[in-house]
């Protein structure tokens, strides 16, 4: 059954009138590119200068895009969403850490979340970012095949051990674990490390998931490559497919360093690449479990059609749809209402630590053509339905 993404009553059912108004206000702000740039600069400055802005951030942008400051804080919203058939993924979103004790802390957080997930049907996955577990620079060196010093090698071994601990626990608890993708120049080392874990822990089913950013034109070839490996070596592959989150950074670096950009030439090519990946994964469900992370309605409709073609039930465990908390509620809640496996990524963490994540959200919304205007149109439609726009 195709969900109706125009149904705003279902999409915003959990939002009170005041929350709906706040969302409308926020997206109106995000729609204004100069305002986002100024707001970002001011926020960054205020946080670095330790000005007392946390209360304001918490009451506006934080509470809209994040579940809370810790796991317990997120529980009420997780339970409310689950009543509507929407699952959650708790994403500890502190970014850009540089030292070992912070990486150990992120690992401990992920281990805690795995315990938490085991107890809650509402949370079917855990997640972490590669650079949550180790220094970006080291992933970059490994990806480039550079020689490591003894100290660097010891540091890399600690990263491998963190991956090992978390993946082993996920396997022992039978909880799926998503590993995010990051910038292309550090991704090879992250991909290789994930493969190492999959060989060990995905023998019976997909426990460990890797992420493919399909705005990279080389990813389709890589998907075929890992498919071959999984077939030959007898392991399953969890595949999370997204369009990608670092486009401007990727293009700038390629230009600066004089190599061809890894990013597709156009939005159209990215969309075609995304669709091709989903088609390929769906054609090989004997190996792949598919997690489609998208805010694109067309992509959701296409995947639903493929499920119907393959005679899969809407809630078949091999296909999941995911969106970010605070965005595209019309997709998530209407998918859930139609019986599909729909999940919200729920970021959480101390306000100060989560700010880089929030700033990226605002900037992305500004740069993705049509995303913000679509959100605004739907919020306005619901305000009309509730007679709030008088």
mmCIF file of C-alpha atoms in Angstrom:
data_model
loop_
_atom_site.group_PDB
_atom_site.id
_atom_site.type_symbol
_atom_site.label_atom_id
_atom_site.label_comp_id
_atom_site.label_asym_id
_atom_site.label_seq_id
_atom_site.Cartn_x
_atom_site.Cartn_y
_atom_site.Cartn_z
ATOM 1 C CA UNK A 1 0.000 0.000 0.000
ATOM 2 C CA UNK A 2 1.409 3.387 -1.029
ATOM 3 C CA UNK A 3 1.481 5.876 1.861
ATOM 4 C CA UNK A 4 -0.032 9.319 1.341
ATOM 5 C CA UNK A 5 2.770 11.799 2.023
ATOM 6 C CA UNK A 6 0.273 14.687 1.840
ATOM 7 C CA UNK A 7 -1.509 13.565 5.001
ATOM 8 C CA UNK A 8 -0.441 16.238 7.485
ATOM 9 C CA UNK A 9 -2.850 15.083 10.195
ATOM 10 C CA UNK A 10 -0.826 11.842 10.488
ATOM 11 C CA UNK A 11 2.525 13.573 9.879
ATOM 12 C CA UNK A 12 2.172 16.089 12.721
ATOM 13 C CA UNK A 13 -0.143 14.218 15.075
ATOM 14 C CA UNK A 14 2.455 14.205 17.867
ATOM 15 C CA UNK A 15 3.095 17.960 17.649
ATOM 16 C CA UNK A 16 1.157 20.261 19.940
ATOM 17 C CA UNK A 17 0.004 23.572 18.449
ATOM 18 C CA UNK A 18 2.959 25.375 20.020
ATOM 19 C CA UNK A 19 5.444 22.778 18.716
ATOM 20 C CA UNK A 20 3.926 23.104 15.252
ATOM 21 C CA UNK A 21 4.319 26.885 15.420
ATOM 22 C CA UNK A 22 7.925 26.522 16.567
ATOM 23 C CA UNK A 23 8.681 24.164 13.646
ATOM 24 C CA UNK A 24 7.099 26.629 11.222
ATOM 25 C CA UNK A 25 9.142 29.493 12.680
ATOM 26 C CA UNK A 26 12.384 27.457 12.536
ATOM 27 C CA UNK A 27 11.993 26.401 8.906
ATOM 28 C CA UNK A 28 11.119 29.983 7.936
ATOM 29 C CA UNK A 29 14.430 31.020 9.505
ATOM 30 C CA UNK A 30 16.336 28.179 7.789
ATOM 31 C CA UNK A 31 14.811 29.199 4.438
ATOM 32 C CA UNK A 32 16.714 32.463 4.723
ATOM 33 C CA UNK A 33 20.285 31.673 3.653
ATOM 34 C CA UNK A 34 21.996 34.885 4.888
ATOM 35 C CA UNK A 35 20.216 34.462 8.228
ATOM 36 C CA UNK A 36 21.523 30.887 8.563
ATOM 37 C CA UNK A 37 25.066 32.085 7.838
ATOM 38 C CA UNK A 38 24.862 34.910 10.385
ATOM 39 C CA UNK A 39 23.094 32.712 12.950
ATOM 40 C CA UNK A 40 25.726 30.001 12.547
ATOM 41 C CA UNK A 41 28.593 32.458 13.011
ATOM 42 C CA UNK A 42 26.964 34.074 16.066
ATOM 43 C CA UNK A 43 26.153 30.689 17.634
ATOM 44 C CA UNK A 44 29.697 29.419 17.086
ATOM 45 C CA UNK A 45 31.093 32.560 18.630
ATOM 46 C CA UNK A 46 28.695 32.462 21.597
ATOM 47 C CA UNK A 47 29.572 28.848 22.359
ATOM 48 C CA UNK A 48 33.341 29.366 22.058
ATOM 49 C CA UNK A 49 33.085 32.479 24.244
ATOM 50 C CA UNK A 50 31.000 30.487 26.790
ATOM 51 C CA UNK A 51 28.146 32.984 26.596
ATOM 52 C CA UNK A 52 24.928 31.777 28.264
ATOM 53 C CA UNK A 53 23.072 30.795 25.084
ATOM 54 C CA UNK A 54 22.336 27.157 25.897
ATOM 55 C CA UNK A 55 18.839 27.888 27.216
ATOM 56 C CA UNK A 56 17.853 29.684 24.031
ATOM 57 C CA UNK A 57 19.377 26.984 21.803
ATOM 58 C CA UNK A 58 17.705 24.271 23.874
ATOM 59 C CA UNK A 59 14.272 25.887 23.601
ATOM 60 C CA UNK A 60 14.433 26.344 19.840
ATOM 61 C CA UNK A 61 16.658 24.465 17.429
ATOM 62 C CA UNK A 62 17.924 21.783 19.880
ATOM 63 C CA UNK A 63 14.495 20.574 21.002
ATOM 64 C CA UNK A 64 13.281 20.457 17.407
ATOM 65 C CA UNK A 65 16.196 18.416 15.963
ATOM 66 C CA UNK A 66 17.358 16.468 19.070
ATOM 67 C CA UNK A 67 15.734 14.046 21.482
ATOM 68 C CA UNK A 68 17.477 15.345 24.619
ATOM 69 C CA UNK A 69 20.791 15.639 26.431
ATOM 70 C CA UNK A 70 20.968 11.974 27.493
ATOM 71 C CA UNK A 71 19.247 8.651 26.819
ATOM 72 C CA UNK A 72 16.639 9.010 29.585
ATOM 73 C CA UNK A 73 15.782 12.450 28.300
ATOM 74 C CA UNK A 74 14.902 10.910 24.901
ATOM 75 C CA UNK A 75 12.607 8.191 26.275
ATOM 76 C CA UNK A 76 9.281 10.080 26.312
ATOM 77 C CA UNK A 77 9.578 11.040 22.634
ATOM 78 C CA UNK A 78 10.814 7.536 21.685
ATOM 79 C CA UNK A 79 7.782 5.970 23.397
ATOM 80 C CA UNK A 80 5.360 8.462 21.819
ATOM 81 C CA UNK A 81 6.757 7.810 18.332
ATOM 82 C CA UNK A 82 6.619 4.052 18.858
ATOM 83 C CA UNK A 83 2.901 4.293 19.650
ATOM 84 C CA UNK A 84 2.551 5.599 16.089
ATOM 85 C CA UNK A 85 4.640 2.713 14.719
ATOM 86 C CA UNK A 86 7.822 4.790 14.306
ATOM 87 C CA UNK A 87 11.038 3.263 15.670
ATOM 88 C CA UNK A 88 14.054 5.292 16.864
ATOM 89 C CA UNK A 89 17.813 5.180 16.521
ATOM 90 C CA UNK A 90 19.635 6.902 19.373
ATOM 91 C CA UNK A 91 22.550 8.813 17.880
ATOM 92 C CA UNK A 92 25.063 10.295 20.322
ATOM 93 C CA UNK A 93 25.984 13.312 18.221
ATOM 94 C CA UNK A 94 28.976 14.934 19.890
ATOM 95 C CA UNK A 95 31.422 15.599 17.035
ATOM 96 C CA UNK A 96 35.018 16.479 16.302
ATOM 97 C CA UNK A 97 36.755 14.958 19.312
ATOM 98 C CA UNK A 98 40.515 14.490 19.183
ATOM 99 C CA UNK A 99 41.812 12.555 22.199
ATOM 100 C CA UNK A 100 41.700 8.963 23.374
ATOM 101 C CA UNK A 101 39.619 9.404 26.506
ATOM 102 C CA UNK A 102 36.900 11.115 24.414
ATOM 103 C CA UNK A 103 36.943 8.226 21.932
ATOM 104 C CA UNK A 104 36.670 5.777 24.816
ATOM 105 C CA UNK A 105 33.753 7.802 26.176
ATOM 106 C CA UNK A 106 31.968 7.627 22.779
ATOM 107 C CA UNK A 107 32.572 3.869 22.703
ATOM 108 C CA UNK A 108 31.181 3.459 26.242
ATOM 109 C CA UNK A 109 28.130 5.497 25.177
ATOM 110 C CA UNK A 110 27.569 3.164 22.213
ATOM 111 C CA UNK A 111 27.943 0.102 24.469
ATOM 112 C CA UNK A 112 25.388 1.606 26.886
ATOM 113 C CA UNK A 113 22.996 2.294 24.018
ATOM 114 C CA UNK A 114 23.331 -1.346 22.888
ATOM 115 C CA UNK A 115 22.168 -2.494 26.344
ATOM 116 C CA UNK A 116 19.407 0.055 26.206
ATOM 117 C CA UNK A 117 18.355 -1.070 22.710
ATOM 118 C CA UNK A 118 18.264 -4.713 23.731
ATOM 119 C CA UNK A 119 15.533 -3.860 26.254
ATOM 120 C CA UNK A 120 13.454 -1.721 23.900
ATOM 121 C CA UNK A 121 11.629 -2.869 20.757
ATOM 122 C CA UNK A 122 11.203 0.816 19.894
ATOM 123 C CA UNK A 123 14.961 1.078 19.177
ATOM 124 C CA UNK A 124 15.994 -1.565 16.613
ATOM 125 C CA UNK A 125 19.479 -0.169 15.823
ATOM 126 C CA UNK A 126 22.493 1.401 17.487
ATOM 127 C CA UNK A 127 24.827 3.746 15.569
ATOM 128 C CA UNK A 128 28.237 5.419 15.671
ATOM 129 C CA UNK A 129 30.492 7.575 13.487
ATOM 130 C CA UNK A 130 33.993 6.318 12.622
ATOM 131 C CA UNK A 131 35.582 9.549 13.892
ATOM 132 C CA UNK A 132 33.676 9.140 17.152
ATOM 133 C CA UNK A 133 36.069 6.229 17.769
ATOM 134 C CA UNK A 134 39.333 7.664 16.451
ATOM 135 C CA UNK A 135 41.151 10.657 15.005
ATOM 136 C CA UNK A 136 40.150 11.795 11.531
ATOM 137 C CA UNK A 137 43.820 12.325 10.627
ATOM 138 C CA UNK A 138 44.620 8.689 11.366
ATOM 139 C CA UNK A 139 41.740 7.409 9.207
ATOM 140 C CA UNK A 140 43.046 9.746 6.498
ATOM 141 C CA UNK A 141 46.595 8.368 6.759
ATOM 142 C CA UNK A 142 45.363 4.770 6.658
ATOM 143 C CA UNK A 143 43.158 5.543 3.650
ATOM 144 C CA UNK A 144 46.129 7.028 1.796
ATOM 145 C CA UNK A 145 48.261 3.959 2.611
ATOM 146 C CA UNK A 146 50.849 6.016 4.497
ATOM 147 C CA UNK A 147 53.435 4.441 6.786
ATOM 148 C CA UNK A 148 52.477 4.811 10.453
ATOM 149 C CA UNK A 149 54.932 5.440 13.288
ATOM 150 C CA UNK A 150 54.877 2.937 16.175
ATOM 151 C CA UNK A 151 52.773 5.362 18.220
ATOM 152 C CA UNK A 152 50.320 5.854 15.381
ATOM 153 C CA UNK A 153 50.087 2.116 14.827
ATOM 154 C CA UNK A 154 49.308 1.643 18.530
ATOM 155 C CA UNK A 155 46.647 4.356 18.247
ATOM 156 C CA UNK A 156 45.141 2.644 15.189
ATOM 157 C CA UNK A 157 45.063 -0.664 17.086
ATOM 158 C CA UNK A 158 43.040 1.076 19.802
ATOM 159 C CA UNK A 159 40.524 2.214 17.157
ATOM 160 C CA UNK A 160 40.250 -1.356 15.866
ATOM 161 C CA UNK A 161 39.693 -2.559 19.445
ATOM 162 C CA UNK A 162 36.868 -0.045 19.931
ATOM 163 C CA UNK A 163 35.179 -1.273 16.753
ATOM 164 C CA UNK A 164 35.756 -4.847 17.860
ATOM 165 C CA UNK A 165 34.220 -4.314 21.320
ATOM 166 C CA UNK A 166 31.109 -2.614 19.990
ATOM 167 C CA UNK A 167 30.538 -4.986 17.047
ATOM 168 C CA UNK A 168 31.045 -8.051 19.255
ATOM 169 C CA UNK A 169 28.536 -6.753 21.786
ATOM 170 C CA UNK A 170 26.019 -5.940 19.020
ATOM 171 C CA UNK A 171 26.447 -9.495 17.727
ATOM 172 C CA UNK A 172 26.101 -11.069 21.191
ATOM 173 C CA UNK A 173 22.937 -9.044 21.912
ATOM 174 C CA UNK A 174 21.598 -9.570 18.373
ATOM 175 C CA UNK A 175 21.176 -5.822 17.806
ATOM 176 C CA UNK A 176 21.874 -4.224 14.405
ATOM 177 C CA UNK A 177 24.614 -1.586 14.366
ATOM 178 C CA UNK A 178 24.807 1.207 11.786
ATOM 179 C CA UNK A 179 28.197 2.777 11.057
ATOM 180 C CA UNK A 180 27.997 6.174 9.394
ATOM 181 C CA UNK A 181 30.066 7.327 6.411
ATOM 182 C CA UNK A 182 32.178 10.483 6.427
ATOM 183 C CA UNK A 183 34.496 12.362 4.039
ATOM 184 C CA UNK A 184 35.855 10.428 1.047
ATOM 185 C CA UNK A 185 39.521 10.939 1.955
ATOM 186 C CA UNK A 186 39.145 9.020 5.217
ATOM 187 C CA UNK A 187 36.449 6.574 4.109
ATOM 188 C CA UNK A 188 38.612 3.784 2.664
ATOM 189 C CA UNK A 189 40.064 2.952 6.092
ATOM 190 C CA UNK A 190 36.568 3.052 7.626
ATOM 191 C CA UNK A 191 35.186 0.784 4.860
ATOM 192 C CA UNK A 192 38.050 -1.708 5.318
ATOM 193 C CA UNK A 193 37.520 -1.791 9.058
ATOM 194 C CA UNK A 194 33.778 -2.401 8.654
ATOM 195 C CA UNK A 195 34.509 -5.261 6.243
ATOM 196 C CA UNK A 196 36.806 -6.793 8.852
ATOM 197 C CA UNK A 197 33.911 -6.671 11.364
ATOM 198 C CA UNK A 198 31.336 -8.031 8.906
ATOM 199 C CA UNK A 199 33.501 -11.041 8.089
ATOM 200 C CA UNK A 200 33.435 -11.871 11.779
ATOM 201 C CA UNK A 201 29.972 -10.845 12.947
ATOM 202 C CA UNK A 202 27.681 -11.014 9.898
ATOM 203 C CA UNK A 203 27.970 -14.741 9.240
ATOM 204 C CA UNK A 204 24.293 -15.535 9.881
ATOM 205 C CA UNK A 205 22.646 -12.153 9.349
ATOM 206 C CA UNK A 206 23.439 -8.463 8.897
ATOM 207 C CA UNK A 207 24.416 -7.148 12.334
ATOM 208 C CA UNK A 208 27.009 -4.601 11.206
ATOM 209 C CA UNK A 209 25.872 -2.050 8.584
ATOM 210 C CA UNK A 210 28.069 0.188 6.448
ATOM 211 C CA UNK A 211 26.858 3.445 4.867
ATOM 212 C CA UNK A 212 27.069 4.274 1.152
ATOM 213 C CA UNK A 213 26.930 7.958 0.208
ATOM 214 C CA UNK A 214 25.537 7.860 -3.313
ATOM 215 C CA UNK A 215 26.541 11.393 -4.265
ATOM 216 C CA UNK A 216 29.905 9.678 -4.827
ATOM 217 C CA UNK A 217 30.036 8.359 -8.395
ATOM 218 C CA UNK A 218 32.356 5.478 -7.397
ATOM 219 C CA UNK A 219 30.027 3.876 -4.830
ATOM 220 C CA UNK A 220 28.066 1.697 -7.242
ATOM 221 C CA UNK A 221 31.273 -0.064 -8.235
ATOM 222 C CA UNK A 222 32.152 -0.461 -4.546
ATOM 223 C CA UNK A 223 28.732 -1.991 -3.770
ATOM 224 C CA UNK A 224 29.292 -4.596 -6.517
ATOM 225 C CA UNK A 225 32.779 -5.252 -5.137
ATOM 226 C CA UNK A 226 31.555 -5.930 -1.555
ATOM 227 C CA UNK A 227 28.694 -8.024 -2.903
ATOM 228 C CA UNK A 228 31.259 -10.250 -4.619
ATOM 229 C CA UNK A 229 33.337 -10.486 -1.421
ATOM 230 C CA UNK A 230 30.310 -11.320 0.728
ATOM 231 C CA UNK A 231 29.248 -14.032 -1.722
ATOM 232 C CA UNK A 232 32.712 -15.585 -1.940
ATOM 233 C CA UNK A 233 33.472 -15.395 1.780
ATOM 234 C CA UNK A 234 29.989 -16.222 3.082
ATOM 235 C CA UNK A 235 28.901 -13.207 5.103
ATOM 236 C CA UNK A 236 25.846 -10.904 5.016
ATOM 237 C CA UNK A 237 26.066 -7.174 4.315
ATOM 238 C CA UNK A 238 24.025 -4.480 6.057
ATOM 239 C CA UNK A 239 23.758 -1.550 3.629
ATOM 240 C CA UNK A 240 22.573 1.883 4.649
ATOM 241 C CA UNK A 241 22.114 4.049 1.552
ATOM 242 C CA UNK A 242 22.065 7.850 1.716
ATOM 243 C CA UNK A 243 22.708 10.643 -0.760
ATOM 244 C CA UNK A 244 25.469 12.224 1.348
ATOM 245 C CA UNK A 245 26.301 15.014 3.766
ATOM 246 C CA UNK A 246 29.633 16.648 2.913
ATOM 247 C CA UNK A 247 29.184 17.857 -0.658
ATOM 248 C CA UNK A 248 30.530 21.394 -0.378
ATOM 249 C CA UNK A 249 33.548 20.233 1.619
ATOM 250 C CA UNK A 250 34.259 17.451 -0.924
ATOM 251 C CA UNK A 251 34.107 19.779 -3.932
ATOM 252 C CA UNK A 252 36.221 22.461 -2.249
ATOM 253 C CA UNK A 253 38.969 20.012 -1.274
ATOM 254 C CA UNK A 254 39.066 18.424 -4.740
ATOM 255 C CA UNK A 255 39.431 21.856 -6.320
ATOM 256 C CA UNK A 256 42.052 22.993 -3.821
ATOM 257 C CA UNK A 257 44.179 19.843 -4.223
ATOM 258 C CA UNK A 258 43.605 19.490 -7.965
ATOM 259 C CA UNK A 259 41.997 16.040 -8.203
ATOM 260 C CA UNK A 260 38.650 15.133 -9.844
ATOM 261 C CA UNK A 261 35.766 15.579 -7.382
ATOM 262 C CA UNK A 262 34.336 12.292 -6.063
ATOM 263 C CA UNK A 263 30.855 13.886 -6.208
ATOM 264 C CA UNK A 264 28.382 13.240 -9.059
ATOM 265 C CA UNK A 265 28.102 16.071 -11.602
ATOM 266 C CA UNK A 266 24.479 16.907 -10.790
ATOM 267 C CA UNK A 267 21.609 16.276 -8.406
ATOM 268 C CA UNK A 268 20.005 14.215 -11.195
ATOM 269 C CA UNK A 269 23.065 11.930 -11.417
ATOM 270 C CA UNK A 270 23.078 11.532 -7.628
ATOM 271 C CA UNK A 271 19.377 10.580 -7.691
ATOM 272 C CA UNK A 272 20.012 8.037 -10.457
ATOM 273 C CA UNK A 273 22.984 6.621 -8.546
ATOM 274 C CA UNK A 274 20.869 6.318 -5.382
ATOM 275 C CA UNK A 275 18.076 4.540 -7.272
ATOM 276 C CA UNK A 276 20.569 2.203 -8.974
ATOM 277 C CA UNK A 277 22.049 1.250 -5.594
ATOM 278 C CA UNK A 278 18.642 0.494 -4.075
ATOM 279 C CA UNK A 279 17.678 -1.559 -7.154
ATOM 280 C CA UNK A 280 20.930 -3.559 -6.966
ATOM 281 C CA UNK A 281 20.608 -4.244 -3.225
ATOM 282 C CA UNK A 282 16.957 -5.268 -3.616
ATOM 283 C CA UNK A 283 17.966 -7.680 -6.382
ATOM 284 C CA UNK A 284 20.377 -9.394 -3.956
ATOM 285 C CA UNK A 285 18.469 -9.660 -0.682
ATOM 286 C CA UNK A 286 20.110 -13.042 -0.111
ATOM 287 C CA UNK A 287 23.220 -11.017 0.885
ATOM 288 C CA UNK A 288 21.987 -7.485 1.670
ATOM 289 C CA UNK A 289 19.700 -5.959 4.265
ATOM 290 C CA UNK A 290 18.613 -2.508 3.082
ATOM 291 C CA UNK A 291 18.330 0.665 5.131
ATOM 292 C CA UNK A 292 17.212 3.561 2.928
ATOM 293 C CA UNK A 293 18.081 6.855 4.626
ATOM 294 C CA UNK A 294 16.291 9.445 2.536
ATOM 295 C CA UNK A 295 14.128 12.562 2.708
ATOM 296 C CA UNK A 296 13.152 12.119 -0.933
ATOM 297 C CA UNK A 297 9.542 11.050 -1.550
ATOM 298 C CA UNK A 298 10.314 9.628 -5.027
ATOM 299 C CA UNK A 299 12.984 7.337 -3.565
ATOM 300 C CA UNK A 300 10.510 6.036 -0.981
ATOM 301 C CA UNK A 301 7.830 5.367 -3.623
ATOM 302 C CA UNK A 302 10.380 3.533 -5.803
ATOM 303 C CA UNK A 303 11.506 1.318 -2.933
ATOM 304 C CA UNK A 304 7.885 0.550 -2.030
ATOM 305 C CA UNK A 305 7.254 -0.469 -5.668
ATOM 306 C CA UNK A 306 10.316 -2.743 -5.588
ATOM 307 C CA UNK A 307 9.038 -4.376 -2.380
ATOM 308 C CA UNK A 308 5.673 -5.008 -4.044
ATOM 309 C CA UNK A 309 7.415 -6.405 -7.141
ATOM 310 C CA UNK A 310 9.364 -8.824 -4.946
ATOM 311 C CA UNK A 311 6.179 -9.690 -3.018
ATOM 312 C CA UNK A 312 7.655 -8.553 0.296
ATOM 313 C CA UNK A 313 5.359 -7.631 3.179
ATOM 314 C CA UNK A 314 5.470 -3.940 4.078
ATOM 315 C CA UNK A 315 7.138 -4.801 7.411
ATOM 316 C CA UNK A 316 9.663 -7.295 5.977
ATOM 317 C CA UNK A 317 12.768 -7.149 8.155
ATOM 318 C CA UNK A 318 15.147 -6.809 5.216
ATOM 319 C CA UNK A 319 13.975 -3.282 4.291
ATOM 320 C CA UNK A 320 14.003 -0.160 6.495
ATOM 321 C CA UNK A 321 13.259 3.513 5.834
ATOM 322 C CA UNK A 322 14.979 6.206 7.913
ATOM 323 C CA UNK A 323 14.708 9.987 8.319
ATOM 324 C CA UNK A 324 16.200 12.485 10.739
ATOM 325 C CA UNK A 325 14.303 13.625 13.811
ATOM 326 C CA UNK A 326 12.762 17.048 13.200
ATOM 327 C CA UNK A 327 12.586 16.591 9.417
ATOM 328 C CA UNK A 328 10.291 14.912 6.876
ATOM 329 C CA UNK A 329 7.661 13.824 9.389
ATOM 330 C CA UNK A 330 5.246 13.537 6.451
ATOM 331 C CA UNK A 331 7.412 10.686 5.138
ATOM 332 C CA UNK A 332 8.178 8.836 8.389
ATOM 333 C CA UNK A 333 4.747 8.862 10.001
ATOM 334 C CA UNK A 334 2.834 8.112 6.812
ATOM 335 C CA UNK A 335 5.184 5.206 6.037
ATOM 336 C CA UNK A 336 4.601 3.841 9.551
ATOM 337 C CA UNK A 337 0.831 4.325 9.226
ATOM 338 C CA UNK A 338 0.961 2.238 6.021
ATOM 339 C CA UNK A 339 2.814 -0.547 7.881
ATOM 340 C CA UNK A 340 6.419 -0.017 6.679
ATOM 341 C CA UNK A 341 9.528 -0.188 8.888
ATOM 342 C CA UNK A 342 10.037 3.539 9.524
ATOM 343 C CA UNK A 343 12.766 4.884 11.785
ATOM 344 C CA UNK A 344 13.795 8.289 13.099
ATOM 345 C CA UNK A 345 17.470 9.060 13.763
ATOM 346 C CA UNK A 346 17.279 10.786 17.163
ATOM 347 C CA UNK A 347 20.458 12.767 17.926
ATOM 348 C CA UNK A 348 21.204 13.517 21.567
ATOM 349 C CA UNK A 349 24.026 14.798 23.749
ATOM 350 C CA UNK A 350 25.042 17.900 25.700
ATOM 351 C CA UNK A 351 23.784 21.051 23.920
ATOM 352 C CA UNK A 352 27.295 22.428 23.488
ATOM 353 C CA UNK A 353 28.659 19.182 22.006
ATOM 354 C CA UNK A 354 25.757 18.683 19.608
ATOM 355 C CA UNK A 355 25.984 22.186 18.108
ATOM 356 C CA UNK A 356 28.268 21.202 15.158
ATOM 357 C CA UNK A 357 25.626 18.615 14.197
ATOM 358 C CA UNK A 358 22.809 21.184 14.452
ATOM 359 C CA UNK A 359 24.712 23.758 12.428
ATOM 360 C CA UNK A 360 25.285 21.165 9.689
ATOM 361 C CA UNK A 361 21.542 20.403 9.671
ATOM 362 C CA UNK A 362 20.688 24.083 9.187
ATOM 363 C CA UNK A 363 23.292 24.514 6.449
ATOM 364 C CA UNK A 364 22.207 21.346 4.645
ATOM 365 C CA UNK A 365 18.568 22.390 4.721
ATOM 366 C CA UNK A 366 19.560 25.709 3.228
ATOM 367 C CA UNK A 367 21.570 24.095 0.435
ATOM 368 C CA UNK A 368 19.157 21.264 -0.499
ATOM 369 C CA UNK A 369 16.837 22.798 -3.063
ATOM 370 C CA UNK A 370 13.199 22.358 -2.176
ATOM 371 C CA UNK A 371 13.702 20.587 1.181
ATOM 372 C CA UNK A 372 12.872 23.594 3.344
ATOM 373 C CA UNK A 373 10.071 24.900 1.136
ATOM 374 C CA UNK A 374 8.465 21.428 1.208
ATOM 375 C CA UNK A 375 8.644 21.353 5.026
ATOM 376 C CA UNK A 376 7.162 24.864 5.190
ATOM 377 C CA UNK A 377 4.313 24.059 2.786
ATOM 378 C CA UNK A 378 3.302 20.993 4.816
ATOM 379 C CA UNK A 379 3.537 22.830 8.145
ATOM 380 C CA UNK A 380 1.428 25.638 6.684
ATOM 381 C CA UNK A 381 -1.129 23.101 5.437
ATOM 382 C CA UNK A 382 -1.395 21.615 8.944
ATOM 383 C CA UNK A 383 -1.647 25.094 10.527
ATOM 384 C CA UNK A 384 -4.578 25.775 8.192
ATOM 385 C CA UNK A 385 -6.194 22.459 9.086
ATOM 386 C CA UNK A 386 -5.874 23.331 12.778
ATOM 387 C CA UNK A 387 -6.984 26.922 12.058
ATOM 388 C CA UNK A 388 -3.741 28.325 13.521
ATOM 389 C CA UNK A 389 -2.915 30.605 10.613
ATOM 390 C CA UNK A 390 -5.631 33.203 11.205
#
